[in-house]
XYZ file of C-alpha atoms in Angstrom:
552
model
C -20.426 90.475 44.083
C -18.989 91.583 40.742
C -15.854 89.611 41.531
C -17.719 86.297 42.646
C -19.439 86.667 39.354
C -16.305 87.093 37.649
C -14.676 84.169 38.786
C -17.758 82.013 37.921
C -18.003 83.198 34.558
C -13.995 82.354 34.257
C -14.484 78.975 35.981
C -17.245 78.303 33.351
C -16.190 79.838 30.330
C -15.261 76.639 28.408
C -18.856 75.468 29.138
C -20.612 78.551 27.644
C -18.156 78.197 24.628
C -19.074 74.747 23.893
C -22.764 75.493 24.547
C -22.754 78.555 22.551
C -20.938 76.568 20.069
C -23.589 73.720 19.979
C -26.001 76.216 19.901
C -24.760 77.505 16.464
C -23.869 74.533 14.944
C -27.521 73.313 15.811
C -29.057 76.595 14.177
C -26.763 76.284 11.186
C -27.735 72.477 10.552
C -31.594 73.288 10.938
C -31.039 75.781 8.728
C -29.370 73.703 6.116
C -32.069 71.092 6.847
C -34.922 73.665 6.362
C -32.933 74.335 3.017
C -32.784 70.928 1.700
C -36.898 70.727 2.339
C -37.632 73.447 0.529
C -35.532 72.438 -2.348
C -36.634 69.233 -2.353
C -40.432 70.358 -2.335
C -39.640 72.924 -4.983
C -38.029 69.890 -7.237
C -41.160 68.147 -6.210
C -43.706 70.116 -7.400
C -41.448 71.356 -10.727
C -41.570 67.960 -11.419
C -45.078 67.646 -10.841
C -45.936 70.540 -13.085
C -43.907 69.172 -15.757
C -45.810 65.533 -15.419
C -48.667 67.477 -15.537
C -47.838 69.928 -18.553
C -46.297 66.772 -20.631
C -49.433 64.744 -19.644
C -51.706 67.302 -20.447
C -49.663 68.601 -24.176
C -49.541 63.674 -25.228
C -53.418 63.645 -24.574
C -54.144 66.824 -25.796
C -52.029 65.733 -29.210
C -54.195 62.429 -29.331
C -57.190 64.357 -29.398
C -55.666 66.482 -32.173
C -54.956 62.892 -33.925
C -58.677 61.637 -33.727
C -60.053 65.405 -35.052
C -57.211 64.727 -38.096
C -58.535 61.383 -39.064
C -61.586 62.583 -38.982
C -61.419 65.476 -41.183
C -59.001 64.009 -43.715
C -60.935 60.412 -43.552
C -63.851 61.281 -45.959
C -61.284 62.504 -49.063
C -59.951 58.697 -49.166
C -63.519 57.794 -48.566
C -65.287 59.515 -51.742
C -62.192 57.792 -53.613
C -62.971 54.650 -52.729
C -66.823 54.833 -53.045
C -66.486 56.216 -56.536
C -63.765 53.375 -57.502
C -66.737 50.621 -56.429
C -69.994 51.402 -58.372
C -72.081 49.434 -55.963
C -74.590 52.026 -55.941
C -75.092 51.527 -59.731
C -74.411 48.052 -60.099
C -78.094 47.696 -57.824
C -79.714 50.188 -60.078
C -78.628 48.152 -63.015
C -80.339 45.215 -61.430
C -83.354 47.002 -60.571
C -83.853 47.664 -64.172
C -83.476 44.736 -65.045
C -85.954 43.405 -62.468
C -88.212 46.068 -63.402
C -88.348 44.520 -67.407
C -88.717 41.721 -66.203
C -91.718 42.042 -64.309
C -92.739 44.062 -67.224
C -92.355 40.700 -69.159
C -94.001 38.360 -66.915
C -96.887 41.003 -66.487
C -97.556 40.761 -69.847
C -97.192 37.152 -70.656
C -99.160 36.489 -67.257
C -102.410 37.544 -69.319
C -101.986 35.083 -72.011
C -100.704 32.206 -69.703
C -101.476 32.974 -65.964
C -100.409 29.188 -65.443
C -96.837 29.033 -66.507
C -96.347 31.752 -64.539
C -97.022 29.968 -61.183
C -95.241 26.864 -62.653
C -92.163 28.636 -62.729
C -89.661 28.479 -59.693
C -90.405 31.535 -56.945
C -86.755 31.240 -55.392
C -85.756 33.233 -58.491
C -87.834 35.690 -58.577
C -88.642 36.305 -55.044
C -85.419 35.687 -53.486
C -84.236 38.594 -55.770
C -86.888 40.758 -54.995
C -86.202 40.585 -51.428
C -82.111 41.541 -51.826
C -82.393 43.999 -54.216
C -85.409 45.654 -51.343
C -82.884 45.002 -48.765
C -80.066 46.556 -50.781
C -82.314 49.602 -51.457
C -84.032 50.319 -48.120
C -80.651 49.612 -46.115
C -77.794 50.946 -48.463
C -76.496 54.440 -49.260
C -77.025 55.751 -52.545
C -73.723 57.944 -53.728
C -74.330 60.765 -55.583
C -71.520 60.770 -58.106
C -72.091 56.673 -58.690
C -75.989 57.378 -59.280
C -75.314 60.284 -61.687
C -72.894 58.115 -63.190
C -75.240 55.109 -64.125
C -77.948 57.651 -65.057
C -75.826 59.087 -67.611
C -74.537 55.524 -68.919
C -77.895 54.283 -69.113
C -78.303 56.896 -71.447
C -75.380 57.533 -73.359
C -73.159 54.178 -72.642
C -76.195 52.332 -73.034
C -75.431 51.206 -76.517
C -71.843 50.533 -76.483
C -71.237 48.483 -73.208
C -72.093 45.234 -73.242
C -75.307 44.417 -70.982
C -73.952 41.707 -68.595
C -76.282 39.243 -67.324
C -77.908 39.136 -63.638
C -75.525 36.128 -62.635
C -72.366 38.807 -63.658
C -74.134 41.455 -61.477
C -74.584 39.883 -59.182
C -71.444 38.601 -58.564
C -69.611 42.382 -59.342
C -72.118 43.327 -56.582
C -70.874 40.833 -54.267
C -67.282 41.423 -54.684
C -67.582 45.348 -54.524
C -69.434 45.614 -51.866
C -67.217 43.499 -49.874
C -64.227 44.682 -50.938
C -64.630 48.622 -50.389
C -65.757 47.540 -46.887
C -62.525 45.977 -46.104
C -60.682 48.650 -48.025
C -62.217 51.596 -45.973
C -61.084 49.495 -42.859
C -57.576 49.352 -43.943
C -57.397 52.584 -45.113
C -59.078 54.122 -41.686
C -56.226 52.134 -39.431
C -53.759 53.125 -42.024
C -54.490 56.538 -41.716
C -54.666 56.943 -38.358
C -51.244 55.095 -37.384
C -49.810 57.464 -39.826
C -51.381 60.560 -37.853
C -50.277 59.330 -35.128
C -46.655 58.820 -35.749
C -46.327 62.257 -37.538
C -48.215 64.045 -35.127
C -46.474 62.437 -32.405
C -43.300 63.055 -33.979
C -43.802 67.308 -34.204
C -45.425 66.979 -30.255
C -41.823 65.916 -29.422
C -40.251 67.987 -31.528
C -42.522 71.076 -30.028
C -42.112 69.812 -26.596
C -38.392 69.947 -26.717
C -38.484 73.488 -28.316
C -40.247 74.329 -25.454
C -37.693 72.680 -23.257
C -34.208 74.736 -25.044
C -36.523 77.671 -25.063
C -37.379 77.623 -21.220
C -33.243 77.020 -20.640
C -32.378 79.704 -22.671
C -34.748 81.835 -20.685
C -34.918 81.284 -17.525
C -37.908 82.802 -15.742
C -36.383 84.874 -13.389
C -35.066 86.976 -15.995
C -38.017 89.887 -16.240
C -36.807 91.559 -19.394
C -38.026 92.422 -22.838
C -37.362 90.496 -25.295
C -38.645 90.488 -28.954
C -39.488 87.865 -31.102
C -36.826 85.810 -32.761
C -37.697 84.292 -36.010
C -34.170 83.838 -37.336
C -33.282 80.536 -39.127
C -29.933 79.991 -36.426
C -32.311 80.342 -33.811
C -32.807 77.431 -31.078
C -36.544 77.222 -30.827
C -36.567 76.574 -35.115
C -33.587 74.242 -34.806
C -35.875 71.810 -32.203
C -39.631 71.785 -34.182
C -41.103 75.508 -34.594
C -39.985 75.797 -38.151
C -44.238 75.782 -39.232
C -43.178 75.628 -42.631
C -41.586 71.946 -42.224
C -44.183 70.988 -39.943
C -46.898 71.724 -42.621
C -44.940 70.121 -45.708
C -44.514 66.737 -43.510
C -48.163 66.980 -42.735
C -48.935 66.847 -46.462
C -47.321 63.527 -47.235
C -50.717 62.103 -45.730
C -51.956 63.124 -49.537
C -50.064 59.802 -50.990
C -52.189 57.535 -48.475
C -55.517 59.215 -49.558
C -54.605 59.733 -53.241
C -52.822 56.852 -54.142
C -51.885 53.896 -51.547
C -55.813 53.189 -51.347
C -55.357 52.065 -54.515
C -52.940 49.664 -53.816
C -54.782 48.436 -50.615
C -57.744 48.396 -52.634
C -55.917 45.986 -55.242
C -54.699 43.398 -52.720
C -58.275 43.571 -51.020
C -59.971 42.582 -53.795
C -57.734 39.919 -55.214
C -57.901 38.381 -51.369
C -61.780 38.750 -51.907
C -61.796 37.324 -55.177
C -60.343 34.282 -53.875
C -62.557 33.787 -50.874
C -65.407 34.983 -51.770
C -65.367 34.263 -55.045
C -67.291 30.661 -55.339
C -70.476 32.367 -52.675
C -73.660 32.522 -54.233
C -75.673 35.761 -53.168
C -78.624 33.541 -52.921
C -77.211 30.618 -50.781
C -77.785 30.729 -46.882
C -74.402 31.482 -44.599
C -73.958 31.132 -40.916
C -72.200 33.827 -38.969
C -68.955 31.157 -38.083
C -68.696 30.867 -42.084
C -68.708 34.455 -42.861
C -66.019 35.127 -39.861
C -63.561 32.450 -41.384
C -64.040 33.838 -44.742
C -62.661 37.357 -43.588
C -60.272 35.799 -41.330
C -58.915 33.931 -44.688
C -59.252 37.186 -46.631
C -57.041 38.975 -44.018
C -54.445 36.309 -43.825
C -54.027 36.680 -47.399
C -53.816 40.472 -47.164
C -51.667 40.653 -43.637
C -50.119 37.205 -43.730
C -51.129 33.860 -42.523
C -48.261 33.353 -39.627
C -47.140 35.648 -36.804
C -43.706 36.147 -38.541
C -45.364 36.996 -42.467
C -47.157 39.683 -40.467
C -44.126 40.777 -38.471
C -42.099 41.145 -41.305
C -44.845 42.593 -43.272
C -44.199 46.103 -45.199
C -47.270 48.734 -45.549
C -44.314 51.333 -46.113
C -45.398 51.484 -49.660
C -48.955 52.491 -49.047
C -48.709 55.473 -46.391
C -45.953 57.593 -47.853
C -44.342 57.653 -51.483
C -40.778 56.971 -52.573
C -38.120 59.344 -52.555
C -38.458 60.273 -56.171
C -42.079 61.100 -55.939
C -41.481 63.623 -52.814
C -41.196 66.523 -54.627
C -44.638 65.125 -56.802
C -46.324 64.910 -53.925
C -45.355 68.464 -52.111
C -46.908 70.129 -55.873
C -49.797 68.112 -55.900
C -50.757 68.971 -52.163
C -50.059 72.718 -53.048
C -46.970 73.281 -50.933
C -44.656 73.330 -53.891
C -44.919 75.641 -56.662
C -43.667 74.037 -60.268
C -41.138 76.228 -60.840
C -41.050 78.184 -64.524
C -39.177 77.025 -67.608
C -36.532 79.372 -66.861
C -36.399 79.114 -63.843
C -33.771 76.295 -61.696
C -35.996 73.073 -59.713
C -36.478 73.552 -56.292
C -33.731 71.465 -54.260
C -34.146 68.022 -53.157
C -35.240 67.297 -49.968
C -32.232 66.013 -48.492
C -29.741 69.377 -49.494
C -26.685 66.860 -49.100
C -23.737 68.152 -50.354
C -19.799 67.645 -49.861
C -19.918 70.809 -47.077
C -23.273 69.574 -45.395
C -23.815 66.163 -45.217
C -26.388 66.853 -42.420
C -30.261 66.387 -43.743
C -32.739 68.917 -43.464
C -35.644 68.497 -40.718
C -38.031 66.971 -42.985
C -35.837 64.740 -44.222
C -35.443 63.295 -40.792
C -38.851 63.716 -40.152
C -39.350 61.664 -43.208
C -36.921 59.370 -42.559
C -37.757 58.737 -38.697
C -41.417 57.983 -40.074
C -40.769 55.303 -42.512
C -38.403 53.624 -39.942
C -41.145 53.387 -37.692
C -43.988 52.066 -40.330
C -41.659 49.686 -41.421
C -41.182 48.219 -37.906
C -42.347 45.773 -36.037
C -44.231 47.304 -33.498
C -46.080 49.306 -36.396
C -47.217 45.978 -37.641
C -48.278 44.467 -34.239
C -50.201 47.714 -33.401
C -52.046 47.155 -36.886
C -52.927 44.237 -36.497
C -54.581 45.353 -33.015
C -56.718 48.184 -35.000
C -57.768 45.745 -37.538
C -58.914 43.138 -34.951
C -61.088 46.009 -33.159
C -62.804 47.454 -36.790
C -63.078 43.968 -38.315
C -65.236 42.727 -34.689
C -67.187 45.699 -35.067
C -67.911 45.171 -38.337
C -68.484 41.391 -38.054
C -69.491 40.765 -34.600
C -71.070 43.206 -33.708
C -73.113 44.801 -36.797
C -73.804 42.009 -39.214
C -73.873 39.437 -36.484
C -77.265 41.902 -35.184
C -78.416 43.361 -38.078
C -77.923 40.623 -41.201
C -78.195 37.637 -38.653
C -80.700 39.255 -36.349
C -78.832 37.741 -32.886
C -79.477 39.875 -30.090
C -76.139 40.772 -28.545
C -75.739 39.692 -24.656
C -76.546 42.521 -22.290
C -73.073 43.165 -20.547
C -74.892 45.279 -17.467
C -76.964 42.166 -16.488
C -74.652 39.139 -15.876
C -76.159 36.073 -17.539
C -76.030 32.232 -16.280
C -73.077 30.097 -17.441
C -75.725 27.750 -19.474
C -77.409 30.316 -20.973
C -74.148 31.992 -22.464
C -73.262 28.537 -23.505
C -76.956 27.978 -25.196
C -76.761 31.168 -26.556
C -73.180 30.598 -28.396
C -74.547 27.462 -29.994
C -77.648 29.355 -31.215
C -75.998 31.517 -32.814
C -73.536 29.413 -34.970
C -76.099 27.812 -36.232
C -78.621 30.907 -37.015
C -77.876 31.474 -41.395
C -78.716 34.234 -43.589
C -78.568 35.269 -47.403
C -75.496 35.763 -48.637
C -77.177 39.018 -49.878
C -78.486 40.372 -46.809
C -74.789 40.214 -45.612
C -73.574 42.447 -48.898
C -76.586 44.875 -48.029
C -75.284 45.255 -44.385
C -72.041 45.772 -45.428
C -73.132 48.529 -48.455
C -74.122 50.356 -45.353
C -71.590 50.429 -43.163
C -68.985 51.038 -45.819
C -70.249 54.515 -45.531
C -70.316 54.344 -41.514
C -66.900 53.176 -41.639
C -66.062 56.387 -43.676
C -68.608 59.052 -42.463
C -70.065 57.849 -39.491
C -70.888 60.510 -37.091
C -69.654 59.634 -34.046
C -67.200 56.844 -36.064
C -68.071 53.522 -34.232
C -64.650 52.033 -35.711
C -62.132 54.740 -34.559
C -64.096 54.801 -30.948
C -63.365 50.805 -30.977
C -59.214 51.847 -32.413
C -58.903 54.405 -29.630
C -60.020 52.063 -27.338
C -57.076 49.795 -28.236
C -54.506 49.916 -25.158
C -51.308 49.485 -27.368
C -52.135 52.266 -29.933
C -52.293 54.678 -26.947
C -48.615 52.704 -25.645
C -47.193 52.988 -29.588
C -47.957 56.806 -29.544
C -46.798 57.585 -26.099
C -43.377 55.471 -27.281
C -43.061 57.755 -30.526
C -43.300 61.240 -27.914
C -41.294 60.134 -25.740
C -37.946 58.299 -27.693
C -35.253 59.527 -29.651
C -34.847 62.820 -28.418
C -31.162 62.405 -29.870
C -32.666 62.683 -33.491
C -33.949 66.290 -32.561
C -30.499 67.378 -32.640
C -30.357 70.501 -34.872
C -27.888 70.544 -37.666
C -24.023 71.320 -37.188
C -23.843 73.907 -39.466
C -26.405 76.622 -37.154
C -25.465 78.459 -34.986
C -26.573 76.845 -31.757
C -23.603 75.767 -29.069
C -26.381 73.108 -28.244
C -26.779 69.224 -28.574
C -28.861 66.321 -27.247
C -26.610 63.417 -26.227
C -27.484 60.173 -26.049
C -29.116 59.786 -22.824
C -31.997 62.237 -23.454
C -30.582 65.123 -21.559
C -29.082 68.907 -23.727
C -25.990 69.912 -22.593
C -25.667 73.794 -23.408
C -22.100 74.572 -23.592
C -22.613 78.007 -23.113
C -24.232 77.547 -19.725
C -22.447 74.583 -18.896
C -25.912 73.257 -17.718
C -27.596 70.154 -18.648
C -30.964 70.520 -19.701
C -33.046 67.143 -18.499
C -35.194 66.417 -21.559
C -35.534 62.774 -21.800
C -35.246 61.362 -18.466
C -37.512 63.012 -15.955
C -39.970 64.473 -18.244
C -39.856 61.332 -20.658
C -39.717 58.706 -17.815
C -43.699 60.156 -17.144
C -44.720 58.954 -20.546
C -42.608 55.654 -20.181
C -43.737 54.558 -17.296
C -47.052 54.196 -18.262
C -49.000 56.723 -16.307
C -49.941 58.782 -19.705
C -51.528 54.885 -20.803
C -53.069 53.884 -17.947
C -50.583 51.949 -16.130
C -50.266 49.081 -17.753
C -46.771 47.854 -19.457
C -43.568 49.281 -17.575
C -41.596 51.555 -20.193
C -39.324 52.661 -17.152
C -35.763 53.209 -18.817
C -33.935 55.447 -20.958
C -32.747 53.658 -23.564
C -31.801 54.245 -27.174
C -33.467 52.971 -29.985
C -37.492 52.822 -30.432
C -37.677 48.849 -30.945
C -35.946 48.355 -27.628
C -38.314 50.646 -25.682
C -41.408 48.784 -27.537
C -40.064 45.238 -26.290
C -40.129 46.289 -22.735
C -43.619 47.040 -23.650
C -44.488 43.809 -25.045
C -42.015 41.549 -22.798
C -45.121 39.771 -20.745
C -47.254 39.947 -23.110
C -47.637 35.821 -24.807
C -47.575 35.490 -28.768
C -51.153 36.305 -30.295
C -50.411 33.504 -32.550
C -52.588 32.219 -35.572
C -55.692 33.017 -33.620
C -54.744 36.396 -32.990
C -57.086 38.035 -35.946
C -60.645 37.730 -34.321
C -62.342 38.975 -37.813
């Protein structure tokens, strides 16, 4: 038995080799299989979590945008009220309305019937706007105070102007802080956009180097680094850089309103210069008036507003830097004997390289003087100048009752409707007294109807995501530190003291380019250099607004 057994095991031998063989080979490849699935669901769901964490860090930094505007809004605000009296240009005319029916009370006793022989447009049509002004219009404290005191004191040695010169200051202030405010408010929030978009990338590729350096599964203790050579300071956590970029917002609300504020009113001048305030307007008028005002401001063709520069408002030239950083406290004038601070550039024969804020700086006035900063602004404007015009004096100077959009509406009665109300007209004061008001919604509003209608613009959401997401190669930190460490071209960090690459533009920036962070809409799929580039893929099937495109 033992020898039959033996023989049939040698007789078979090469068959339990190979199937013993087989055998092994099939648990080896099932286990290299089983491998390869795991890794791949582990690379899955890292890359998941980093979607995730880079979604949730570019909407939580758009938030942090809207609470900026917000808070830094009502200092260029109170500037621009102040600069247009129109608080105490209508208590100068009620005065003067008040003498005068002082006058005509008295005279009425001796001759009640020249009285009603006079005209009544006069005297009623400007007791109605300067009620309308009063009952609807904000009165500013400082402005009020102001014409108190003048009254007063001033009284004698400024010339009284008459009601026709008033009237017409009335009309052109009132218009023209309006428009100003709007400017200003898209302005200012482009501007917090791009810088705080630019520190989000800088922080998110700190974050990046930082999680490289460490990896996870290294469970020691380590304390805090805070050296200037360190890796995390070279990529964005230097807080002191971040905070002195930040302040260059103080040139927009100290001094480029005064620019805009210029150009507005010499665009309003001309425009709105030959209106009476007591002459009847239709709604069609008034929109082709501030379509003409803006065309003068922004530029009448699609290539004057391309190549238009608002560099000049938002952030100061080089030589008034160091002006600025005093005046917004984070530069000290130094003492007599002391030396001046550096510039901000520190470019010298040894190290050409510029300092973070320079490129900060630098990176930030390439942007506002592109052309996708332009065609964004021109968006904003489009949304706060229909709110403004379309929606708020079109209901509340022309009385139309806007459309219910819940309800749809018959074809002919939209069409009736339309025609209605080009034809309805107002007073050319009514419009001013509308627009007194919502100069101060435009700047304090609580909640701000005209940055909910910006935010809801798709392309500022698809400018921001651009400016988080390109030009990781400018986050390079300077040659002279001590980090082994650069970002080439293609997005990614080679370490050449791990001899890893660390993927920080391609996987993690490919989330925000490919439109998921926006919505969906506009394929930014692609890893190319160079923000204008990016920005055409954006706008590739998208037609030319055109002349048309302003809808103030």
């Amino acid at each position: 038995m033992i020898s039959t057994t033996r023989r049939w095991l040698r007789r078979n031998r090469a068959n339990f080799a190979i199937g013993i063989g087989v055998l092994g080979v099939g648990y080896v490849a099932s286990q290299y299989v089983l491998s390869k699935i795991t890794e791949a669901r582990e690379r899955m769901s890292n890359d998941r979590i980093a979607k995730d964490n880079l979604r949730r860090r570019f909407q939580q930094n758009q938030e942090d945008c809207t609470f900026t505007v917000l808070a830094l809004l009502p200092t260029a605000t109170e500037n621009i009220l102040e600069a247009s009296p129109v608080e105490s240009i209508t208590h100068e005319l009620q005065q003067k309305k008040a003498e005068r029916l002082s006058k005509s009370k008295g005279s009425s006793e001796i001759a009640p019937s020249q009285q009603s022989s006079g005209p009544p447009s006069v005297t009623d049509d400007d007791g109605r706007s300067l009620a309308s002004f009063q009952s609807e219009s904000y009165v500013h404290a400082s402005q009020m105070e102001g014409s108190s005191m003048g009254n007063g004191e001033a009284g004698a040695e400024r010339p009284r102007k008459s009601k026709a010169q008033l009237w017409n200051e009335l009309k052109i202030n009132s218009i023209t802080r309006s428009f100003a405010l709007i400017y200003t408010l898209c302005l200012l929030t482009l501007l917090t956009r791009v810088q705080l978009n630019l520190l989000g990338r800088r922080n998110y590729l700190s974050s990046v180097v930082s999680l490289a350096s460490h990896p996870t599964h290294e469970s020691t203790i380590s304390l805090e680094n805070h050296d200037d050579d360190s890796v995390e300071q070279s990529y964005g956590n230097d807080l002191e850089t971040n905070r002195r970029f930040l302040t260059f917002s103080w040139w927009l609300l100290h001094r480029g309103w005064r620019e805009i504020m210029k150009k507005v009113e010499t665009a309003v001048n001309e425009s709105f210069g030959p209106l009476n305030p007591r002459e009847e307007i239709t709604l069609e008028k008034l929109s082709d008036l501030t379509l003409e005002v803006r065309k003068k401001i922004e530029g009448a063709t699609e290539e004057e507003r391309r190549t238009s520069k608002w560099l000049l408002y938002i952030l100061p030239p080089r030589e008034e830097e160091d002006f600025v950083l005093r005046e917004s406290g984070m530069a000290t004038s130094p003492p007599p004997t002391e030396q001046p601070s550096p510039p901000l550039t520190n470019a010298t024969p040894t190290s050409p390289s510029p300092t973070p804020l320079r490129r900060l700086l630098d990176e930030t006035s390439d942007l506002i003087d592109s052309p996708p900063f332009t065609h964004v602004l021109t968006k904003l404007l489009d949304a706060c100048f229909s709110v403004l015009v379309d929606q708020k004096l079109a209901t509340q100077a022309f009385k139309i009752t806007p459309s219910p959009t819940a309800e749809p509406t018959p074809r002919i009665q939209e069409i009736l409707s339309g025609s209605d109300t080009n034809g309805t007209k107002t007073k050319v004061a009514n419009v001013l007294a509308v627009m007194t008001r919502q100069a101060h919604s435009i700047g304090n509003g609580v909640p701000n109807e005209y940055l909910q209608a910006m935010e809801g613009v798709r392309d500022l959401e698809g400018f921001a995501a651009i400016v988080y997401s390109s030009n990781f190669e400018f986050e390079a930190p300077s040659s002279g530190g001590g980090s082994s460490s650069a970002v080439t071209e293609g997005g990614s960090r080679k370490d050449s003291g791990r001899g890893e690459e660390v993927k920080t533009g391609e996987t993690e920036s490919e989330e925000v380019k490919s439109g998921e962070i926006v919505g969906g809409e506009g394929s930014l799929v692609g890893t190319e250099s160079g923000f204008e580039s990016v920005w055409g893929k954006v706008t590739e099937g998208e037609g030319k607004a055109g002349d048309g495109a302003m809808t103030g």
